[in-house]
Amino acid sequence: MNRVRLITLAAALAFAGAHFPASAQAPIQIGPPAQITPPRAIRPAVKPAKPRPKKPAAKAPAEPAGKATGFAPSAPPAKPAPPATVFGEPTDRPITPADVASAPDANAPYVAFQAGQFLTAFAEATRRVEQKGDPKAMTLLGELYGDGYGVPHDDAKAVAWYSLAADRGDPEAMFALAMFRFAGRGGPRDREAAADLLARAAKLGHVGASYNLGLLYLEGQQFPQDFKHAAELFRSAADAGNPEAQYALATLYKEGRGVPKDLVESARLLGAAARGGNIDGEVEYAIALYNGTGVPRDEAGAAALLRKAAQRGSPIAQNRLARILATGKGLPADPAKATKWHLVAKAGGAGDPWLDTFVQGLKPADREAGEKAAKAWLDALPPPHS
């Protein structure tokens, strides 16, 4: 969905480290280092009207092309992914052609899109544009061209449709077009135009635009740096349930930038971000739980959350989990598992001299078991994207 990284929270905020209580051997740091991994993506998966399907990986029998398209489908799905809803009602079944045929006129393009019937979505959206001048349908056409669903991928055509829809006041089109302008897709990079589009979309209540605009005010390059305004924008998106915005606003409350310093509110927002699946929120909330910072202390709960984030691939969580397993504070001590997670974290860039020393002092059997487990875990990972 046109995901583009603009800036990162790490570029604008200096994160303060927190610490475990000192053990008999050494103080054990659990807080994030200065360069904590930023949010993985700045754009939430927002789709007009309906949930977005997964892009198919393999070709299947083609859907008949409508008059409005004239294109062969580009890899339609063999089986449509089950959607979350059909016309707003929960369902566990795939959307069927009957659902598309019976959809209200305004919803038909999106129901077809979710069903993986991209040619039908294209034809229905084209019809809506020709008959009604529907800006939402224009946005969907931009989406289809921008991602190459059912039609050849064409960024220039995507920009043209997004521009038409944005001119007619569609905030989703404004946001999508801003992402294209930041990335230089379908035309030259233009941060000024992109920032203006984000501001327009944010005023219309677009959650992703509010979050991204807040990042720009943190960065202080496109606009004068303004932590207070950034906090207001993050709050708008956070209140709408955006986990990235909840995490960003939590960091401002933690540091007292743009808002009064409030560790309780910071912990509340980190908890919300963690529940929403933000991996950095999981790590930071686990740290707050472990230390009792703004929230009742819960070492076992912190360990469980760090294990979850570690399994998701966070080197910081892997490192902190290794320290917990090494010291037995929050989980039973397990030297082999501590070794495993230390080596996995180290491979991900989170080295730790204290744990290096700990591993070297282990019994050979424990160290070898940890090394074997780490190798199996790392060997199972997919290759990094080039």
CSV table of C-alpha atoms in Angstrom, one decimal:
chain,number,residue,atom,x,y,z
A,1,MET,CA,0.0,0.0,0.0
A,2,ASN,CA,2.6,2.5,-1.1
A,3,ARG,CA,4.7,2.1,2.1
A,4,VAL,CA,7.5,4.6,2.2
A,5,ARG,CA,9.7,5.4,5.2
A,6,LEU,CA,10.0,9.2,5.6
A,7,ILE,CA,11.9,9.6,8.8
A,8,THR,CA,12.3,7.7,12.0
A,9,LEU,CA,11.6,8.5,15.6
A,10,ALA,CA,15.2,7.7,16.4
A,11,ALA,CA,16.3,10.5,14.2
A,12,ALA,CA,14.3,13.0,16.3
A,13,LEU,CA,14.3,11.7,19.8
A,14,ALA,CA,17.1,10.7,22.2
A,15,PHE,CA,16.0,7.6,24.0
A,16,ALA,CA,17.1,7.3,27.7
A,17,GLY,CA,18.2,3.9,28.8
A,18,ALA,CA,16.5,2.1,31.8
A,19,HIS,CA,18.1,-0.5,33.9
A,20,PHE,CA,17.5,-3.7,35.7
A,21,PRO,CA,18.4,-3.6,39.4
A,22,ALA,CA,22.0,-4.5,39.9
A,23,SER,CA,22.8,-8.2,40.3
A,24,ALA,CA,25.6,-9.6,42.3
A,25,GLN,CA,27.7,-9.7,39.1
A,26,ALA,CA,26.9,-6.4,37.3
A,27,PRO,CA,24.1,-3.9,36.6
A,28,ILE,CA,22.0,-5.5,33.9
A,29,GLN,CA,20.7,-3.0,31.4
A,30,ILE,CA,17.2,-3.6,30.0
A,31,GLY,CA,16.5,-0.2,28.6
A,32,PRO,CA,16.8,0.6,24.9
A,33,PRO,CA,20.1,1.8,23.5
A,34,ALA,CA,20.4,5.2,21.9
A,35,GLN,CA,19.5,3.8,18.4
A,36,ILE,CA,16.4,1.8,19.2
A,37,THR,CA,14.8,0.2,16.2
A,38,PRO,CA,12.2,2.7,14.9
A,39,PRO,CA,8.7,1.7,13.9
A,40,ARG,CA,8.8,-0.7,10.9
A,41,ALA,CA,6.5,1.3,8.7
A,42,ILE,CA,4.9,4.7,8.9
A,43,ARG,CA,1.8,3.8,6.9
A,44,PRO,CA,-1.0,1.8,8.4
A,45,ALA,CA,-2.9,-0.6,6.1
A,46,VAL,CA,-5.8,1.7,5.3
A,47,LYS,CA,-8.1,0.7,2.5
A,48,PRO,CA,-11.2,2.6,1.4
A,49,ALA,CA,-14.3,0.9,2.6
A,50,LYS,CA,-13.0,-2.7,2.7
A,51,PRO,CA,-10.0,-4.7,4.0
A,52,ARG,CA,-7.2,-5.1,1.6
A,53,PRO,CA,-6.5,-8.6,0.1
A,54,LYS,CA,-3.1,-10.1,-0.1
A,55,LYS,CA,-1.3,-9.8,-3.5
A,56,PRO,CA,-1.4,-13.1,-5.2
A,57,ALA,CA,1.8,-15.0,-5.9
A,58,ALA,CA,0.7,-17.3,-8.6
A,59,LYS,CA,-1.4,-17.2,-11.8
A,60,ALA,CA,-4.8,-18.8,-11.9
A,61,PRO,CA,-7.6,-19.0,-14.5
A,62,ALA,CA,-8.2,-15.5,-15.8
A,63,GLU,CA,-11.4,-13.6,-14.9
A,64,PRO,CA,-13.1,-12.4,-18.1
A,65,ALA,CA,-12.1,-8.9,-19.0
A,66,GLY,CA,-14.9,-6.3,-19.0
A,67,LYS,CA,-15.3,-3.7,-21.8
A,68,ALA,CA,-13.9,-1.0,-19.6
A,69,THR,CA,-10.6,-2.7,-19.0
A,70,GLY,CA,-9.2,-4.3,-22.1
A,71,PHE,CA,-6.3,-5.8,-20.0
A,72,ALA,CA,-5.4,-9.3,-19.1
A,73,PRO,CA,-5.3,-9.9,-15.3
A,74,SER,CA,-1.9,-9.8,-13.6
A,75,ALA,CA,-1.8,-12.9,-11.4
A,76,PRO,CA,-5.2,-13.1,-9.9
A,77,PRO,CA,-5.4,-15.2,-6.7
A,78,ALA,CA,-6.1,-18.9,-7.0
A,79,LYS,CA,-8.4,-18.5,-3.9
A,80,PRO,CA,-9.6,-15.2,-2.5
A,81,ALA,CA,-8.4,-14.6,1.0
A,82,PRO,CA,-11.3,-14.7,3.5
A,83,PRO,CA,-12.2,-11.1,4.3
A,84,ALA,CA,-13.0,-9.8,7.7
A,85,THR,CA,-16.5,-8.6,6.7
A,86,VAL,CA,-19.1,-8.6,3.9
A,87,PHE,CA,-21.0,-5.3,3.9
A,88,GLY,CA,-19.9,-4.7,7.5
A,89,GLU,CA,-20.9,-8.1,8.9
A,90,PRO,CA,-18.3,-10.6,10.2
A,91,THR,CA,-17.7,-13.6,8.0
A,92,ASP,CA,-15.3,-16.5,7.8
A,93,ARG,CA,-16.1,-17.3,4.2
A,94,PRO,CA,-14.5,-15.9,1.0
A,95,ILE,CA,-16.5,-13.2,-0.8
A,96,THR,CA,-18.3,-14.8,-3.8
A,97,PRO,CA,-19.3,-13.4,-7.2
A,98,ALA,CA,-22.9,-13.3,-5.8
A,99,ASP,CA,-21.7,-10.9,-3.1
A,100,VAL,CA,-20.2,-8.7,-5.7
A,101,ALA,CA,-23.3,-8.8,-7.8
A,102,SER,CA,-25.6,-8.0,-4.9
A,103,ALA,CA,-23.3,-5.2,-3.5
A,104,PRO,CA,-24.7,-1.7,-3.3
A,105,ASP,CA,-23.6,0.3,-6.3
A,106,ALA,CA,-21.1,2.4,-4.4
A,107,ASN,CA,-19.5,-0.6,-2.7
A,108,ALA,CA,-19.3,-2.9,-5.7
A,109,PRO,CA,-15.7,-1.9,-6.7
A,110,TYR,CA,-14.4,-2.5,-3.2
A,111,VAL,CA,-16.2,-5.8,-2.7
A,112,ALA,CA,-14.8,-7.0,-6.0
A,113,PHE,CA,-11.3,-5.8,-4.9
A,114,GLN,CA,-11.5,-7.7,-1.7
A,115,ALA,CA,-12.7,-10.8,-3.5
A,116,GLY,CA,-9.6,-10.7,-5.7
A,117,GLN,CA,-11.7,-9.9,-8.8
A,118,PHE,CA,-9.4,-7.1,-9.9
A,119,LEU,CA,-10.7,-6.8,-13.4
A,120,THR,CA,-14.3,-6.5,-12.0
A,121,ALA,CA,-13.0,-3.9,-9.5
A,122,PHE,CA,-11.4,-2.0,-12.3
A,123,ALA,CA,-14.5,-2.1,-14.5
A,124,GLU,CA,-16.9,-1.2,-11.6
A,125,ALA,CA,-14.6,1.7,-10.5
A,126,THR,CA,-14.4,2.9,-14.0
A,127,ARG,CA,-18.1,2.8,-14.3
A,128,ARG,CA,-18.5,4.7,-11.0
A,129,VAL,CA,-16.1,7.4,-12.3
A,130,GLU,CA,-17.8,7.8,-15.7
A,131,GLN,CA,-21.4,7.8,-14.3
A,132,LYS,CA,-20.9,9.5,-10.8
A,133,GLY,CA,-17.5,11.1,-10.9
A,134,ASP,CA,-16.9,9.2,-7.7
A,135,PRO,CA,-13.5,10.2,-6.1
A,136,LYS,CA,-13.3,7.0,-4.0
A,137,ALA,CA,-13.5,5.0,-7.2
A,138,MET,CA,-10.7,7.2,-8.7
A,139,THR,CA,-8.6,6.4,-5.6
A,140,LEU,CA,-9.2,2.7,-6.2
A,141,LEU,CA,-8.1,3.0,-9.8
A,142,GLY,CA,-4.9,4.6,-8.5
A,143,GLU,CA,-4.5,1.7,-6.1
A,144,LEU,CA,-4.9,-0.8,-8.9
A,145,TYR,CA,-2.4,0.9,-11.2
A,146,GLY,CA,0.0,1.6,-8.4
A,147,ASP,CA,0.2,-2.0,-7.3
A,148,GLY,CA,-0.4,-3.7,-10.6
A,149,TYR,CA,-3.6,-5.5,-9.6
A,150,GLY,CA,-5.4,-6.7,-12.7
A,151,VAL,CA,-3.8,-4.1,-14.9
A,152,PRO,CA,-0.2,-3.4,-15.8
A,153,HIS,CA,1.7,-1.5,-13.0
A,154,ASP,CA,1.8,2.1,-14.0
A,155,ASP,CA,2.9,4.8,-11.5
A,156,ALA,CA,2.1,7.6,-13.8
A,157,LYS,CA,-1.5,6.5,-14.2
A,158,ALA,CA,-1.7,5.9,-10.5
A,159,VAL,CA,-0.6,9.5,-9.8
A,160,ALA,CA,-3.1,10.8,-12.3
A,161,TRP,CA,-6.0,9.0,-10.6
A,162,TYR,CA,-4.8,9.9,-7.1
A,163,SER,CA,-4.5,13.5,-8.2
A,164,LEU,CA,-8.0,13.7,-9.6
A,165,ALA,CA,-9.4,12.1,-6.4
A,166,ALA,CA,-7.4,14.4,-4.2
A,167,ASP,CA,-8.6,17.4,-6.0
A,168,ARG,CA,-12.1,16.2,-5.3
A,169,GLY,CA,-11.4,16.0,-1.5
A,170,ASP,CA,-10.7,12.3,-0.9
A,171,PRO,CA,-8.2,12.1,2.0
A,172,GLU,CA,-7.1,8.6,1.2
A,173,ALA,CA,-6.0,9.8,-2.3
A,174,MET,CA,-4.2,12.7,-0.7
A,175,PHE,CA,-2.3,10.3,1.6
A,176,ALA,CA,-1.5,7.9,-1.2
A,177,LEU,CA,-0.3,10.7,-3.5
A,178,ALA,CA,1.8,12.1,-0.7
A,179,MET,CA,3.6,8.8,-0.4
A,180,PHE,CA,4.2,8.8,-4.1
A,181,ARG,CA,5.7,12.3,-3.9
A,182,PHE,CA,8.0,11.4,-1.1
A,183,ALA,CA,9.2,8.3,-3.0
A,184,GLY,CA,9.5,9.9,-6.4
A,185,ARG,CA,7.0,7.5,-7.9
A,186,GLY,CA,5.3,8.6,-11.1
A,187,GLY,CA,7.2,11.9,-11.0
A,188,PRO,CA,10.0,13.7,-9.2
A,189,ARG,CA,10.4,13.6,-5.5
A,190,ASP,CA,8.7,16.6,-3.9
A,191,ARG,CA,8.7,16.8,-0.2
A,192,GLU,CA,6.9,20.2,-0.1
A,193,ALA,CA,4.0,18.9,-2.1
A,194,ALA,CA,3.9,15.7,-0.1
A,195,ALA,CA,3.8,17.6,3.2
A,196,ASP,CA,1.0,19.8,1.9
A,197,LEU,CA,-1.0,16.7,0.9
A,198,LEU,CA,-0.4,15.2,4.4
A,199,ALA,CA,-1.6,18.4,6.0
A,200,ARG,CA,-4.8,18.4,3.9
A,201,ALA,CA,-5.5,14.7,4.6
A,202,ALA,CA,-4.8,15.2,8.3
A,203,LYS,CA,-7.3,18.0,8.6
A,204,LEU,CA,-9.9,15.6,7.1
A,205,GLY,CA,-9.2,13.1,9.8
A,206,HIS,CA,-6.9,10.7,7.9
A,207,VAL,CA,-5.0,8.7,10.6
A,208,GLY,CA,-1.9,7.8,8.6
A,209,ALA,CA,-1.5,11.4,7.5
A,210,SER,CA,-1.7,12.7,11.0
A,211,TYR,CA,1.0,10.3,12.1
A,212,ASN,CA,3.3,11.0,9.2
A,213,LEU,CA,2.8,14.8,9.6
A,214,GLY,CA,3.7,14.4,13.2
A,215,LEU,CA,7.0,12.7,12.2
A,216,LEU,CA,7.8,15.6,9.9
A,217,TYR,CA,7.3,18.1,12.8
A,218,LEU,CA,9.7,15.9,14.9
A,219,GLU,CA,12.3,15.9,12.1
A,220,GLY,CA,12.2,19.7,11.8
A,221,GLN,CA,13.3,19.8,8.2
A,222,GLN,CA,10.2,20.3,6.2
A,223,PHE,CA,8.7,22.4,9.0
A,224,PRO,CA,10.3,24.1,12.0
A,225,GLN,CA,10.7,21.4,14.7
A,226,ASP,CA,7.6,21.6,16.9
A,227,PHE,CA,7.2,18.8,19.5
A,228,LYS,CA,3.9,20.3,20.8
A,229,HIS,CA,2.3,20.1,17.3
A,230,ALA,CA,3.8,16.7,16.7
A,231,ALA,CA,2.2,15.5,20.0
A,232,GLU,CA,-1.2,16.9,18.9
A,233,LEU,CA,-1.0,15.1,15.6
A,234,PHE,CA,0.1,11.8,17.2
A,235,ARG,CA,-2.7,12.1,19.7
A,236,SER,CA,-5.3,12.4,17.0
A,237,ALA,CA,-4.0,9.2,15.4
A,238,ALA,CA,-3.4,7.5,18.7
A,239,ASP,CA,-7.0,8.1,19.8
A,240,ALA,CA,-8.1,6.5,16.5
A,241,GLY,CA,-6.2,3.4,17.5
A,242,ASN,CA,-3.0,3.7,15.4
A,243,PRO,CA,-0.3,1.7,17.2
A,244,GLU,CA,2.6,3.6,15.7
A,245,ALA,CA,1.2,6.9,16.8
A,246,GLN,CA,0.5,5.5,20.3
A,247,TYR,CA,4.2,4.5,20.5
A,248,ALA,CA,5.4,7.9,19.2
A,249,LEU,CA,3.2,9.8,21.6
A,250,ALA,CA,4.4,7.5,24.5
A,251,THR,CA,8.0,8.5,23.7
A,252,LEU,CA,7.1,12.2,24.0
A,253,TYR,CA,5.5,11.7,27.3
A,254,LYS,CA,8.5,9.6,28.5
A,255,GLU,CA,10.8,12.5,27.6
A,256,GLY,CA,8.5,15.4,28.4
A,257,ARG,CA,8.8,16.9,24.9
A,258,GLY,CA,5.8,18.8,23.6
A,259,VAL,CA,3.8,17.4,26.5
A,260,PRO,CA,4.4,17.3,30.3
A,261,LYS,CA,6.5,14.4,31.3
A,262,ASP,CA,4.2,11.7,32.5
A,263,LEU,CA,5.5,8.1,32.9
A,264,VAL,CA,2.0,6.8,33.7
A,265,GLU,CA,0.5,8.1,30.5
A,266,SER,CA,3.6,6.9,28.6
A,267,ALA,CA,3.2,3.4,30.0
A,268,ARG,CA,-0.5,3.4,29.1
A,269,LEU,CA,0.2,4.4,25.5
A,270,LEU,CA,3.0,1.8,25.3
A,271,GLY,CA,0.6,-0.8,26.5
A,272,ALA,CA,-1.9,0.2,23.8
A,273,ALA,CA,0.8,0.1,21.1
A,274,ALA,CA,1.9,-3.3,22.3
A,275,ARG,CA,-1.6,-4.7,22.1
A,276,GLY,CA,-1.9,-3.2,18.6
A,277,GLY,CA,1.1,-5.2,17.5
A,278,ASN,CA,3.8,-2.5,17.4
A,279,ILE,CA,6.9,-4.4,18.1
A,280,ASP,CA,8.8,-1.4,19.6
A,281,GLY,CA,5.8,-0.8,21.8
A,282,GLU,CA,6.1,-4.4,23.0
A,283,VAL,CA,9.7,-3.9,23.9
A,284,GLU,CA,9.3,-0.6,25.6
A,285,TYR,CA,6.2,-1.7,27.5
A,286,ALA,CA,8.0,-4.8,28.6
A,287,ILE,CA,10.8,-2.6,30.0
A,288,ALA,CA,8.3,-0.4,31.8
A,289,LEU,CA,6.6,-3.5,33.3
A,290,TYR,CA,9.9,-5.0,34.4
A,291,ASN,CA,11.1,-1.8,36.1
A,292,GLY,CA,7.6,-0.7,37.4
A,293,THR,CA,7.9,2.6,35.5
A,294,GLY,CA,4.5,4.2,35.3
A,295,VAL,CA,2.8,0.8,35.7
A,296,PRO,CA,2.8,-1.8,38.5
A,297,ARG,CA,6.0,-4.0,38.3
A,298,ASP,CA,5.5,-7.3,36.6
A,299,GLU,CA,8.7,-9.2,35.8
A,300,ALA,CA,6.9,-12.3,34.5
A,301,GLY,CA,4.6,-10.2,32.3
A,302,ALA,CA,7.6,-8.3,31.0
A,303,ALA,CA,9.4,-11.6,30.2
A,304,ALA,CA,6.4,-12.9,28.3
A,305,LEU,CA,6.1,-9.8,26.2
A,306,LEU,CA,9.9,-9.8,25.5
A,307,ARG,CA,9.6,-13.4,24.4
A,308,LYS,CA,6.9,-12.5,22.0
A,309,ALA,CA,8.9,-9.6,20.5
A,310,ALA,CA,12.0,-11.8,20.4
A,311,GLN,CA,10.1,-14.4,18.4
A,312,ARG,CA,9.0,-11.6,16.0
A,313,GLY,CA,12.6,-10.8,15.4
A,314,SER,CA,13.5,-7.8,17.6
A,315,PRO,CA,17.2,-7.9,18.5
A,316,ILE,CA,16.6,-5.6,21.4
A,317,ALA,CA,13.9,-8.0,22.8
A,318,GLN,CA,16.2,-11.0,22.2
A,319,ASN,CA,19.0,-9.3,24.1
A,320,ARG,CA,16.8,-8.4,27.1
A,321,LEU,CA,15.2,-11.9,27.1
A,322,ALA,CA,18.7,-13.4,27.1
A,323,ARG,CA,19.6,-11.3,30.2
A,324,ILE,CA,16.4,-12.4,32.0
A,325,LEU,CA,17.2,-16.0,31.3
A,326,ALA,CA,20.8,-15.5,32.4
A,327,THR,CA,19.8,-14.0,35.7
A,328,GLY,CA,16.6,-15.9,36.5
A,329,LYS,CA,14.7,-12.6,37.2
A,330,GLY,CA,11.3,-12.9,35.5
A,331,LEU,CA,11.8,-16.4,34.2
A,332,PRO,CA,13.7,-19.4,35.6
A,333,ALA,CA,17.4,-19.2,34.8
A,334,ASP,CA,18.2,-21.2,31.6
A,335,PRO,CA,21.8,-20.8,30.5
A,336,ALA,CA,21.3,-22.6,27.2
A,337,LYS,CA,18.3,-20.4,26.2
A,338,ALA,CA,20.2,-17.3,27.4
A,339,THR,CA,23.0,-18.3,25.1
A,340,LYS,CA,20.6,-18.9,22.2
A,341,TRP,CA,18.9,-15.5,22.4
A,342,HIS,CA,22.2,-13.7,23.0
A,343,LEU,CA,23.7,-15.2,19.8
A,344,VAL,CA,20.6,-14.5,17.8
A,345,ALA,CA,20.5,-10.9,19.1
A,346,LYS,CA,24.2,-10.5,18.4
A,347,ALA,CA,23.6,-11.6,14.8
A,348,GLY,CA,20.9,-9.0,14.6
A,349,GLY,CA,23.3,-6.2,15.7
A,350,ALA,CA,22.5,-6.2,19.5
A,351,GLY,CA,25.9,-7.2,20.9
A,352,ASP,CA,26.4,-7.4,24.6
A,353,PRO,CA,29.9,-7.7,26.3
A,354,TRP,CA,28.3,-8.7,29.6
A,355,LEU,CA,26.5,-11.7,28.0
A,356,ASP,CA,29.7,-12.6,26.0
A,357,THR,CA,31.4,-13.0,29.3
A,358,PHE,CA,28.4,-14.9,30.8
A,359,VAL,CA,28.4,-17.4,27.9
A,360,GLN,CA,32.2,-17.9,28.0
A,361,GLY,CA,31.9,-18.9,31.7
A,362,LEU,CA,29.2,-21.6,31.1
A,363,LYS,CA,29.6,-25.3,31.2
A,364,PRO,CA,30.5,-26.6,27.7
A,365,ALA,CA,27.3,-28.6,27.5
A,366,ASP,CA,25.1,-25.5,28.2
A,367,ARG,CA,27.1,-23.3,25.8
A,368,GLU,CA,27.0,-25.9,23.0
A,369,ALA,CA,23.2,-26.5,23.5
A,370,GLY,CA,22.6,-22.7,23.2
A,371,GLU,CA,24.9,-22.4,20.1
A,372,LYS,CA,23.0,-25.3,18.4
A,373,ALA,CA,19.6,-23.7,19.2
A,374,ALA,CA,20.7,-20.3,17.9
A,375,LYS,CA,22.0,-21.8,14.6
A,376,ALA,CA,18.8,-23.7,14.0
A,377,TRP,CA,16.8,-20.5,14.7
A,378,LEU,CA,18.9,-18.3,12.4
A,379,ASP,CA,19.1,-21.0,9.6
A,380,ALA,CA,15.2,-21.0,9.6
A,381,LEU,CA,15.0,-17.3,9.0
A,382,PRO,CA,14.2,-16.1,5.4
A,383,PRO,CA,17.1,-14.3,3.6
A,384,PRO,CA,17.2,-10.6,4.1
A,385,HIS,CA,15.6,-8.4,1.4
A,386,SER,CA,18.2,-6.9,-0.9
